[in-house]
Amino acid sequence: MQTQKQTQTLAQPQAQPQTQARHRIVVLGGGYAGAGAAGRLAKRLHRDDVRITLVNADPDFVERVRNHQLATGQTLEHRPLSEMFAGTGVEVKPARVTAVDADGKTVTVTGAEGEEELTYDTLVYALGSGWNDHGVPGTAEHAHELASRSGALRLRARLAELDAGRPVVVVGGGLTGVEAATEIAESHPDLDVCLVARAGLGDWLSPKGRRHLRKVFGRLGITVHEHTAVTTVEADRVTTDDGTAIPAAVTVWTAGFAVHPLARATTLQVTDRGQIVVDETMRSVSHPDVYAVGDAAHALGAGGKPLRMSCASGVPTAWQAADAIAARLTGRKLPKLTPRYFNQCISLGRKEGLIQYVTADDRARNAALTGRPAALYKELVCKLAAWGAANPTLGAPTRVRRVTQPSPSRPGSPATTQAAA
């Protein structure tokens, strides 16, 4: 009888335990900020509880800080995103983002399989920025840009065509312009390179930094037009605000960046520049299920100053957002760190560099590292940034926290009450 009773009991249908639907996290953009956020989320969260999708138009990770090297003929390491995130639980989707419905919590993308709509519970917006022509006539038609890999490759091909003595004009006296001008002059010493800057050359640097910058420019034979604005760009010249025509077989435009225009077309609160306004955890102030990182975010750093568009801002904001998302989903304490700066790393060709030490809010201190040691320092920083992106879950904790919060878009889902795995 006991055996029969046990058999009957086993034959009865068993009630299935309720489980929480996987929390859907969509990351838009696979640059330093987007890849960094996706990797850190994969470190912090149990893959049984979340589904992380990384959307990027390019199937490869682009070392944007090295685009000036790519443009001058140097070979960079090939880093497919699919290989970088293999085995991490992150799904890589090569596709172009065409729309974001921040109220409906959907993203429209177009890839090899056509148009697709992705639904998210949490969105990380990291679409970054591109070049900014500031509406100067002729720029879009005649100038080259370094904000994208494709732009760097087009410039690379054009520079290779030039005969000795041909003029190359770099417009923009910021970090990108300085690095581009010195890299081109060093790699193509037979070309006549000049830089056009609205302000003084390196006027944001310390006195030591400015002296070294001028020394390197002089050694490389780069002509500098300071306190000068370009008003028009033509196929063979640029015209400045005082009417001077500067010959240009190639014009390289590095006068600032513009954020991706997509955010401006949404209901997200954005600034006049189109950056998404976020709080100290990189969370949108208008849509709490959206986080913005990198150039796409209007985030405040030390002293309440907005962070500048740079890799130095992108990585810390990505980590801040990922840690905040993980904390909120797992019921942990929110991160309270404020992003800050330590230095500005500037390459001046392959043999020279300049490390300008700065305050937390990015003002130059009276200290700088120059010469070959600075070049090696900058190279190390670039390698570490790329290595960190290429190894997204290295160093993941052995005890990953489990999600304890139900997915906000599916309020009927029961919460998981598991502790650490």
GROMACS .gro file of C-alpha atoms in nm:
model
  421
    1MET     CA    1   0.000   0.000   0.000
    2GLN     CA    2   0.281   0.237   0.082
    3THR     CA    3   0.440   0.176  -0.257
    4GLN     CA    4   0.110   0.234  -0.436
    5LYS     CA    5   0.051   0.559  -0.245
    6GLN     CA    6   0.398   0.685  -0.332
    7THR     CA    7   0.337   0.602  -0.698
    8GLN     CA    8   0.008   0.787  -0.698
    9THR     CA    9   0.168   1.087  -0.535
   10LEU     CA   10   0.449   1.097  -0.789
   11ALA     CA   11   0.200   1.072  -1.073
   12GLN     CA   12   0.017   1.388  -0.967
   13PRO     CA   13   0.107   1.704  -1.162
   14GLN     CA   14   0.362   1.911  -0.979
   15ALA     CA   15   0.305   2.284  -0.925
   16GLN     CA   16   0.577   2.475  -1.109
   17PRO     CA   17   0.756   2.744  -0.905
   18GLN     CA   18   0.712   3.093  -1.036
   19THR     CA   19   1.024   3.255  -1.176
   20GLN     CA   20   1.090   3.613  -1.265
   21ALA     CA   21   1.119   3.700  -1.635
   22ARG     CA   22   1.473   3.798  -1.731
   23HIS     CA   23   1.532   4.170  -1.704
   24ARG     CA   24   1.601   4.304  -2.053
   25ILE     CA   25   1.892   4.549  -2.076
   26VAL     CA   26   1.966   4.706  -2.414
   27VAL     CA   27   2.291   4.899  -2.464
   28LEU     CA   28   2.305   5.129  -2.765
   29GLY     CA   29   2.659   5.188  -2.890
   30GLY     CA   30   2.970   4.971  -2.868
   31GLY     CA   31   3.241   5.230  -2.815
   32TYR     CA   32   3.445   5.275  -2.497
   33ALA     CA   33   3.137   5.377  -2.297
   34GLY     CA   34   2.885   5.129  -2.439
   35ALA     CA   35   3.119   4.830  -2.441
   36GLY     CA   36   3.238   4.923  -2.093
   37ALA     CA   37   2.882   4.941  -1.960
   38ALA     CA   38   2.777   4.611  -2.118
   39GLY     CA   39   3.084   4.431  -1.985
   40ARG     CA   40   3.048   4.568  -1.635
   41LEU     CA   41   2.678   4.473  -1.625
   42ALA     CA   42   2.772   4.120  -1.731
   43LYS     CA   43   3.019   4.114  -1.440
   44ARG     CA   44   2.773   4.239  -1.184
   45LEU     CA   45   2.454   4.048  -1.273
   46HIS     CA   46   2.369   3.681  -1.295
   47ARG     CA   47   2.305   3.580  -1.655
   48ASP     CA   48   1.998   3.374  -1.555
   49ASP     CA   49   1.832   3.696  -1.439
   50VAL     CA   50   1.915   3.940  -1.719
   51ARG     CA   51   1.934   3.951  -2.094
   52ILE     CA   52   2.193   4.204  -2.212
   53THR     CA   53   2.191   4.310  -2.577
   54LEU     CA   54   2.462   4.536  -2.722
   55VAL     CA   55   2.364   4.715  -3.044
   56ASN     CA   56   2.635   4.873  -3.260
   57ALA     CA   57   2.639   4.978  -3.624
   58ASP     CA   58   2.996   4.855  -3.673
   59PRO     CA   59   3.064   4.486  -3.600
   60ASP     CA   60   3.406   4.583  -3.463
   61PHE     CA   61   3.520   4.778  -3.160
   62VAL     CA   62   3.679   5.101  -3.282
   63GLU     CA   63   3.968   5.254  -3.088
   64ARG     CA   64   3.853   5.605  -3.157
   65VAL     CA   65   4.142   5.763  -2.969
   66ARG     CA   66   4.372   5.609  -3.230
   67ASN     CA   67   4.188   5.730  -3.541
   68HIS     CA   68   4.465   5.979  -3.617
   69GLN     CA   69   4.707   5.687  -3.628
   70LEU     CA   70   4.478   5.492  -3.860
   71ALA     CA   71   4.455   5.795  -4.089
   72THR     CA   72   4.832   5.812  -4.130
   73GLY     CA   73   4.869   5.453  -4.246
   74GLN     CA   74   4.926   5.265  -3.923
   75THR     CA   75   4.767   4.923  -3.867
   76LEU     CA   76   4.545   4.880  -3.563
   77GLU     CA   77   4.438   4.555  -3.402
   78HIS     CA   78   4.114   4.406  -3.531
   79ARG     CA   79   3.865   4.365  -3.246
   80PRO     CA   80   3.528   4.207  -3.347
   81LEU     CA   81   3.265   4.275  -3.080
   82SER     CA   82   3.132   3.921  -3.120
   83GLU     CA   83   3.470   3.782  -3.013
   84MET     CA   84   3.513   4.035  -2.732
   85PHE     CA   85   3.182   3.934  -2.573
   86ALA     CA   86   3.191   3.561  -2.654
   87GLY     CA   87   3.102   3.362  -2.344
   88THR     CA   88   2.997   3.666  -2.140
   89GLY     CA   89   2.622   3.632  -2.184
   90VAL     CA   90   2.606   3.959  -2.380
   91GLU     CA   91   2.431   3.931  -2.716
   92VAL     CA   92   2.597   4.148  -2.982
   93LYS     CA   93   2.361   4.279  -3.250
   94PRO     CA   94   2.529   4.457  -3.544
   95ALA     CA   95   2.264   4.708  -3.645
   96ARG     CA   96   2.199   5.078  -3.684
   97VAL     CA   97   1.966   5.243  -3.432
   98THR     CA   98   1.695   5.438  -3.614
   99ALA     CA   99   1.449   5.525  -3.338
  100VAL     CA  100   1.402   5.520  -2.962
  101ASP     CA  101   1.055   5.528  -2.803
  102ALA     CA  102   1.140   5.626  -2.447
  103ASP     CA  103   0.774   5.613  -2.339
  104GLY     CA  104   0.695   5.281  -2.506
  105LYS     CA  105   1.036   5.141  -2.403
  106THR     CA  106   1.128   5.015  -2.748
  107VAL     CA  107   1.421   5.066  -2.984
  108THR     CA  108   1.404   5.029  -3.362
  109VAL     CA  109   1.716   4.898  -3.532
  110THR     CA  110   1.808   4.806  -3.888
  111GLY     CA  111   2.056   4.528  -3.954
  112ALA     CA  112   2.129   4.251  -4.201
  113GLU     CA  113   1.787   4.097  -4.136
  114GLY     CA  114   1.602   4.422  -4.189
  115GLU     CA  115   1.416   4.637  -3.939
  116GLU     CA  116   1.357   4.504  -3.589
  117GLU     CA  117   1.200   4.637  -3.270
  118LEU     CA  118   1.369   4.564  -2.938
  119THR     CA  119   1.184   4.601  -2.609
  120TYR     CA  120   1.379   4.690  -2.297
  121ASP     CA  121   1.332   4.717  -1.923
  122THR     CA  122   1.652   4.924  -1.888
  123LEU     CA  123   1.819   5.118  -2.168
  124VAL     CA  124   2.181   5.234  -2.170
  125TYR     CA  125   2.220   5.506  -2.432
  126ALA     CA  126   2.581   5.530  -2.549
  127LEU     CA  127   2.555   5.638  -2.912
  128GLY     CA  128   2.831   5.893  -2.863
  129SER     CA  129   2.917   6.173  -3.101
  130GLY     CA  130   3.041   6.256  -3.449
  131TRP     CA  131   3.217   6.549  -3.605
  132ASN     CA  132   3.068   6.897  -3.584
  133ASP     CA  133   3.105   7.117  -3.893
  134HIS     CA  134   2.942   7.412  -3.710
  135GLY     CA  135   2.756   7.492  -4.031
  136VAL     CA  136   3.069   7.630  -4.199
  137PRO     CA  137   3.002   7.636  -4.577
  138GLY     CA  138   3.187   7.369  -4.773
  139THR     CA  139   3.295   7.164  -4.473
  140ALA     CA  140   3.065   6.868  -4.534
  141GLU     CA  141   3.160   6.857  -4.902
  142HIS     CA  142   3.534   6.913  -4.888
  143ALA     CA  143   3.672   6.839  -4.539
  144HIS     CA  144   3.779   6.509  -4.384
  145GLU     CA  145   3.686   6.400  -4.031
  146LEU     CA  146   3.848   6.177  -3.769
  147ALA     CA  147   3.547   6.108  -3.547
  148SER     CA  148   3.475   5.776  -3.720
  149ARG     CA  149   3.675   5.482  -3.848
  150SER     CA  150   3.536   5.528  -4.199
  151GLY     CA  151   3.638   5.894  -4.194
  152ALA     CA  152   3.990   5.805  -4.084
  153LEU     CA  153   4.019   5.550  -4.364
  154ARG     CA  154   3.905   5.802  -4.625
  155LEU     CA  155   4.165   6.048  -4.499
  156ARG     CA  156   4.426   5.774  -4.504
  157ALA     CA  157   4.358   5.704  -4.873
  158ARG     CA  158   4.365   6.074  -4.962
  159LEU     CA  159   4.695   6.143  -4.781
  160ALA     CA  160   4.855   5.850  -4.964
  161GLU     CA  161   4.769   6.015  -5.297
  162LEU     CA  162   4.941   6.347  -5.226
  163ASP     CA  163   5.265   6.447  -5.391
  164ALA     CA  164   5.550   6.594  -5.188
  165GLY     CA  165   5.505   6.953  -5.080
  166ARG     CA  166   5.125   6.951  -5.095
  167PRO     CA  167   4.949   7.147  -4.817
  168VAL     CA  168   4.742   6.982  -4.545
  169VAL     CA  169   4.532   7.206  -4.321
  170VAL     CA  170   4.407   7.083  -3.983
  171VAL     CA  171   4.124   7.300  -3.850
  172GLY     CA  172   4.081   7.293  -3.473
  173GLY     CA  173   4.331   7.351  -3.195
  174GLY     CA  174   4.195   7.107  -2.938
  175LEU     CA  175   4.329   6.766  -2.843
  176THR     CA  176   4.215   6.597  -3.165
  177GLY     CA  177   4.359   6.870  -3.386
  178VAL     CA  178   4.694   6.872  -3.208
  179GLU     CA  179   4.724   6.494  -3.227
  180ALA     CA  180   4.618   6.484  -3.593
  181ALA     CA  181   4.858   6.760  -3.703
  182THR     CA  182   5.161   6.607  -3.531
  183GLU     CA  183   5.080   6.254  -3.646
  184ILE     CA  184   5.041   6.363  -4.010
  185ALA     CA  185   5.357   6.575  -4.001
  186GLU     CA  186   5.562   6.290  -3.853
  187SER     CA  187   5.423   6.019  -4.083
  188HIS     CA  188   5.434   6.237  -4.397
  189PRO     CA  189   5.734   6.466  -4.352
  190ASP     CA  190   5.721   6.558  -4.721
  191LEU     CA  191   5.382   6.730  -4.678
  192ASP     CA  192   5.331   7.093  -4.571
  193VAL     CA  193   5.114   7.072  -4.258
  194CYS     CA  194   4.951   7.366  -4.083
  195LEU     CA  195   4.706   7.403  -3.794
  196VAL     CA  196   4.433   7.668  -3.767
  197ALA     CA  197   4.320   7.740  -3.410
  198ARG     CA  198   4.055   7.981  -3.282
  199ALA     CA  199   4.260   8.046  -2.968
  200GLY     CA  200   4.628   8.029  -2.887
  201LEU     CA  201   4.812   7.701  -2.942
  202GLY     CA  202   4.759   7.487  -2.632
  203ASP     CA  203   4.619   7.779  -2.436
  204TRP     CA  204   4.448   7.537  -2.194
  205LEU     CA  205   4.783   7.386  -2.093
  206SER     CA  206   5.029   7.482  -1.822
  207PRO     CA  207   5.328   7.701  -1.923
  208LYS     CA  208   5.549   7.392  -1.941
  209GLY     CA  209   5.294   7.213  -2.155
  210ARG     CA  210   5.261   7.507  -2.395
  211ARG     CA  211   5.637   7.537  -2.431
  212HIS     CA  212   5.675   7.171  -2.512
  213LEU     CA  213   5.389   7.178  -2.761
  214ARG     CA  214   5.545   7.469  -2.949
  215LYS     CA  215   5.882   7.296  -2.944
  216VAL     CA  216   5.740   6.981  -3.104
  217PHE     CA  217   5.541   7.178  -3.361
  218GLY     CA  218   5.856   7.367  -3.455
  219ARG     CA  219   6.061   7.048  -3.485
  220LEU     CA  220   5.797   6.892  -3.712
  221GLY     CA  221   5.770   7.206  -3.925
  222ILE     CA  222   5.400   7.265  -3.857
  223THR     CA  223   5.278   7.618  -3.932
  224VAL     CA  224   5.026   7.752  -3.680
  225HIS     CA  225   4.758   8.015  -3.747
  226GLU     CA  226   4.645   8.120  -3.399
  227HIS     CA  227   4.336   8.323  -3.303
  228THR     CA  228   4.194   8.244  -3.643
  229ALA     CA  229   3.855   8.109  -3.750
  230VAL     CA  230   3.779   7.932  -4.076
  231THR     CA  231   3.470   8.071  -4.248
  232THR     CA  232   3.458   7.862  -4.567
  233VAL     CA  233   3.612   7.540  -4.695
  234GLU     CA  234   3.675   7.476  -5.064
  235ALA     CA  235   3.835   7.188  -5.251
  236ASP     CA  236   4.177   7.356  -5.261
  237ARG     CA  237   4.172   7.611  -4.978
  238VAL     CA  238   4.015   7.740  -4.658
  239THR     CA  239   3.926   8.103  -4.601
  240THR     CA  240   3.968   8.264  -4.260
  241ASP     CA  241   3.771   8.535  -4.086
  242ASP     CA  242   4.012   8.806  -4.201
  243GLY     CA  243   3.977   8.700  -4.565
  244THR     CA  244   4.305   8.510  -4.588
  245ALA     CA  245   4.303   8.209  -4.821
  246ILE     CA  246   4.515   7.916  -4.696
  247PRO     CA  247   4.597   7.655  -4.965
  248ALA     CA  248   4.473   7.306  -4.877
  249ALA     CA  249   4.504   6.995  -5.088
  250VAL     CA  250   4.344   6.825  -4.786
  251THR     CA  251   4.143   6.985  -4.506
  252VAL     CA  252   4.105   6.789  -4.181
  253TRP     CA  253   3.819   6.923  -3.966
  254THR     CA  254   3.862   6.863  -3.592
  255ALA     CA  255   3.675   7.164  -3.452
  256GLY     CA  256   3.465   6.984  -3.195
  257PHE     CA  257   3.209   6.705  -3.173
  258ALA     CA  258   2.830   6.688  -3.203
  259VAL     CA  259   2.625   6.427  -3.018
  260HIS     CA  260   2.420   6.171  -3.209
  261PRO     CA  261   2.093   6.344  -3.308
  262LEU     CA  262   1.863   6.058  -3.211
  263ALA     CA  263   1.810   6.160  -2.847
  264ARG     CA  264   1.678   6.500  -2.953
  265ALA     CA  265   1.398   6.324  -3.146
  266THR     CA  266   1.274   6.144  -2.832
  267THR     CA  267   1.079   6.257  -2.526
  268LEU     CA  268   1.396   6.233  -2.314
  269GLN     CA  269   1.503   6.557  -2.149
  270VAL     CA  270   1.807   6.684  -2.338
  271THR     CA  271   2.025   6.996  -2.338
  272ASP     CA  272   2.057   7.244  -2.623
  273ARG     CA  273   2.344   7.030  -2.751
  274GLY     CA  274   2.124   6.720  -2.755
  275GLN     CA  275   2.287   6.547  -2.458
  276ILE     CA  276   2.061   6.350  -2.224
  277VAL     CA  277   2.031   6.514  -1.883
  278VAL     CA  278   2.123   6.263  -1.612
  279ASP     CA  279   2.160   6.251  -1.235
  280GLU     CA  280   2.469   6.144  -1.039
  281THR     CA  281   2.404   5.776  -1.127
  282MET     CA  282   2.381   5.854  -1.503
  283ARG     CA  283   2.005   5.797  -1.491
  284SER     CA  284   1.783   6.013  -1.711
  285VAL     CA  285   1.603   6.278  -1.505
  286SER     CA  286   1.291   6.235  -1.718
  287HIS     CA  287   1.286   5.856  -1.778
  288PRO     CA  288   1.419   5.649  -1.484
  289ASP     CA  289   1.458   5.334  -1.697
  290VAL     CA  290   1.707   5.509  -1.927
  291TYR     CA  291   2.075   5.571  -1.851
  292ALA     CA  292   2.309   5.779  -2.068
  293VAL     CA  293   2.688   5.750  -2.070
  294GLY     CA  294   2.985   5.897  -2.252
  295ASP     CA  295   2.942   6.183  -2.497
  296ALA     CA  296   2.564   6.127  -2.504
  297ALA     CA  297   2.524   6.231  -2.139
  298HIS     CA  298   2.508   6.573  -1.980
  299ALA     CA  299   2.673   6.461  -1.658
  300LEU     CA  300   2.829   6.675  -1.387
  301GLY     CA  301   3.173   6.607  -1.248
  302ALA     CA  302   3.383   6.766  -0.977
  303GLY     CA  303   3.276   7.119  -0.886
  304GLY     CA  304   2.945   7.070  -1.065
  305LYS     CA  305   3.109   7.120  -1.406
  306PRO     CA  306   2.978   6.925  -1.707
  307LEU     CA  307   3.210   6.648  -1.816
  308ARG     CA  308   3.381   6.704  -2.151
  309MET     CA  309   3.335   6.469  -2.446
  310SER     CA  310   3.624   6.226  -2.419
  311CYS     CA  311   3.727   5.869  -2.346
  312ALA     CA  312   3.835   5.999  -2.004
  313SER     CA  313   3.469   6.082  -1.933
  314GLY     CA  314   3.312   5.789  -2.115
  315VAL     CA  315   3.463   5.502  -1.919
  316PRO     CA  316   3.391   5.638  -1.567
  317THR     CA  317   3.031   5.726  -1.659
  318ALA     CA  318   2.982   5.377  -1.805
  319TRP     CA  319   3.104   5.218  -1.483
  320GLN     CA  320   2.887   5.452  -1.276
  321ALA     CA  321   2.576   5.364  -1.477
  322ALA     CA  322   2.643   4.989  -1.474
  323ASP     CA  323   2.706   4.986  -1.100
  324ALA     CA  324   2.390   5.189  -1.037
  325ILE     CA  325   2.177   4.958  -1.253
  326ALA     CA  326   2.319   4.651  -1.080
  327ALA     CA  327   2.265   4.806  -0.738
  328ARG     CA  328   1.903   4.894  -0.808
  329LEU     CA  329   1.825   4.551  -0.950
  330THR     CA  330   1.991   4.360  -0.667
  331GLY     CA  331   1.891   4.582  -0.378
  332ARG     CA  332   2.247   4.694  -0.305
  333LYS     CA  333   2.382   5.036  -0.205
  334LEU     CA  334   2.403   5.292  -0.485
  335PRO     CA  335   2.748   5.416  -0.592
  336LYS     CA  336   2.827   5.768  -0.474
  337LEU     CA  337   3.145   5.845  -0.668
  338THR     CA  338   3.175   6.168  -0.864
  339PRO     CA  339   3.368   6.138  -1.193
  340ARG     CA  340   3.688   6.340  -1.187
  341TYR     CA  341   3.993   6.401  -1.403
  342PHE     CA  342   4.360   6.336  -1.333
  343ASN     CA  343   4.542   6.424  -1.654
  344GLN     CA  344   4.511   6.490  -2.024
  345CYS     CA  345   4.713   6.245  -2.234
  346ILE     CA  346   4.825   6.389  -2.569
  347SER     CA  347   5.023   6.202  -2.834
  348LEU     CA  348   5.250   6.417  -3.051
  349GLY     CA  349   5.340   6.153  -3.305
  350ARG     CA  350   5.490   5.818  -3.207
  351LYS     CA  351   5.802   5.954  -3.037
  352GLU     CA  352   5.670   6.252  -2.843
  353GLY     CA  353   5.391   6.308  -2.597
  354LEU     CA  354   5.251   6.544  -2.337
  355ILE     CA  355   5.080   6.447  -2.014
  356GLN     CA  356   4.916   6.753  -1.865
  357TYR     CA  357   4.819   6.697  -1.502
  358VAL     CA  358   4.488   6.859  -1.413
  359THR     CA  359   4.263   6.929  -1.118
  360ALA     CA  360   3.955   6.718  -1.052
  361ASP     CA  361   3.748   6.962  -1.260
  362ASP     CA  362   3.996   6.952  -1.552
  363ARG     CA  363   4.197   7.273  -1.500
  364ALA     CA  364   4.567   7.255  -1.583
  365ARG     CA  365   4.804   7.220  -1.289
  366ASN     CA  366   5.157   7.353  -1.305
  367ALA     CA  367   5.293   7.005  -1.376
  368ALA     CA  368   5.341   6.811  -1.698
  369LEU     CA  369   5.530   6.508  -1.827
  370THR     CA  370   5.687   6.552  -2.171
  371GLY     CA  371   5.898   6.378  -2.432
  372ARG     CA  372   5.944   6.005  -2.481
  373PRO     CA  373   5.821   5.908  -2.130
  374ALA     CA  374   5.496   6.093  -2.203
  375ALA     CA  375   5.459   5.911  -2.535
  376LEU     CA  376   5.501   5.576  -2.357
  377TYR     CA  377   5.253   5.683  -2.088
  378LYS     CA  378   4.991   5.775  -2.349
  379GLU     CA  379   5.048   5.447  -2.534
  380LEU     CA  380   4.997   5.255  -2.210
  381VAL     CA  381   4.672   5.440  -2.141
  382CYS     CA  382   4.541   5.359  -2.490
  383LYS     CA  383   4.636   4.994  -2.455
  384LEU     CA  384   4.472   4.964  -2.114
  385ALA     CA  385   4.151   5.125  -2.242
  386ALA     CA  386   4.135   4.884  -2.536
  387TRP     CA  387   4.232   4.587  -2.319
  388GLY     CA  388   3.957   4.668  -2.073
  389ALA     CA  389   3.699   4.681  -2.353
  390ALA     CA  390   3.832   4.360  -2.511
  391ASN     CA  391   3.815   4.169  -2.180
  392PRO     CA  392   3.476   4.285  -2.051
  393THR     CA  393   3.420   4.030  -1.775
  394LEU     CA  394   3.775   3.960  -1.665
  395GLY     CA  395   3.789   3.990  -1.289
  396ALA     CA  396   3.419   3.920  -1.243
  397PRO     CA  397   3.334   3.826  -0.882
  398THR     CA  398   3.284   3.457  -0.810
  399ARG     CA  399   2.961   3.534  -0.626
  400VAL     CA  400   2.739   3.735  -0.861
  401ARG     CA  401   2.440   3.906  -0.705
  402ARG     CA  402   2.093   3.794  -0.813
  403VAL     CA  403   1.820   4.028  -0.931
  404THR     CA  404   1.564   4.095  -0.657
  405GLN     CA  405   1.348   4.353  -0.832
  406PRO     CA  406   1.068   4.265  -1.078
  407SER     CA  407   1.101   4.400  -1.430
  408PRO     CA  408   0.925   4.740  -1.427
  409SER     CA  409   0.764   4.688  -1.768
  410ARG     CA  410   0.607   4.363  -1.652
  411PRO     CA  411   0.458   4.454  -1.312
  412GLY     CA  412   0.292   4.116  -1.265
  413SER     CA  413   0.622   3.931  -1.256
  414PRO     CA  414   0.703   3.786  -0.914
  415ALA     CA  415   1.033   3.893  -0.764
  416THR     CA  416   1.316   3.651  -0.716
  417THR     CA  417   1.428   3.635  -0.356
  418GLN     CA  418   1.752   3.449  -0.410
  419ALA     CA  419   2.065   3.586  -0.253
  420ALA     CA  420   2.409   3.536  -0.399
  421ALA     CA  421   2.455   3.248  -0.643
   0.00000   0.00000   0.00000
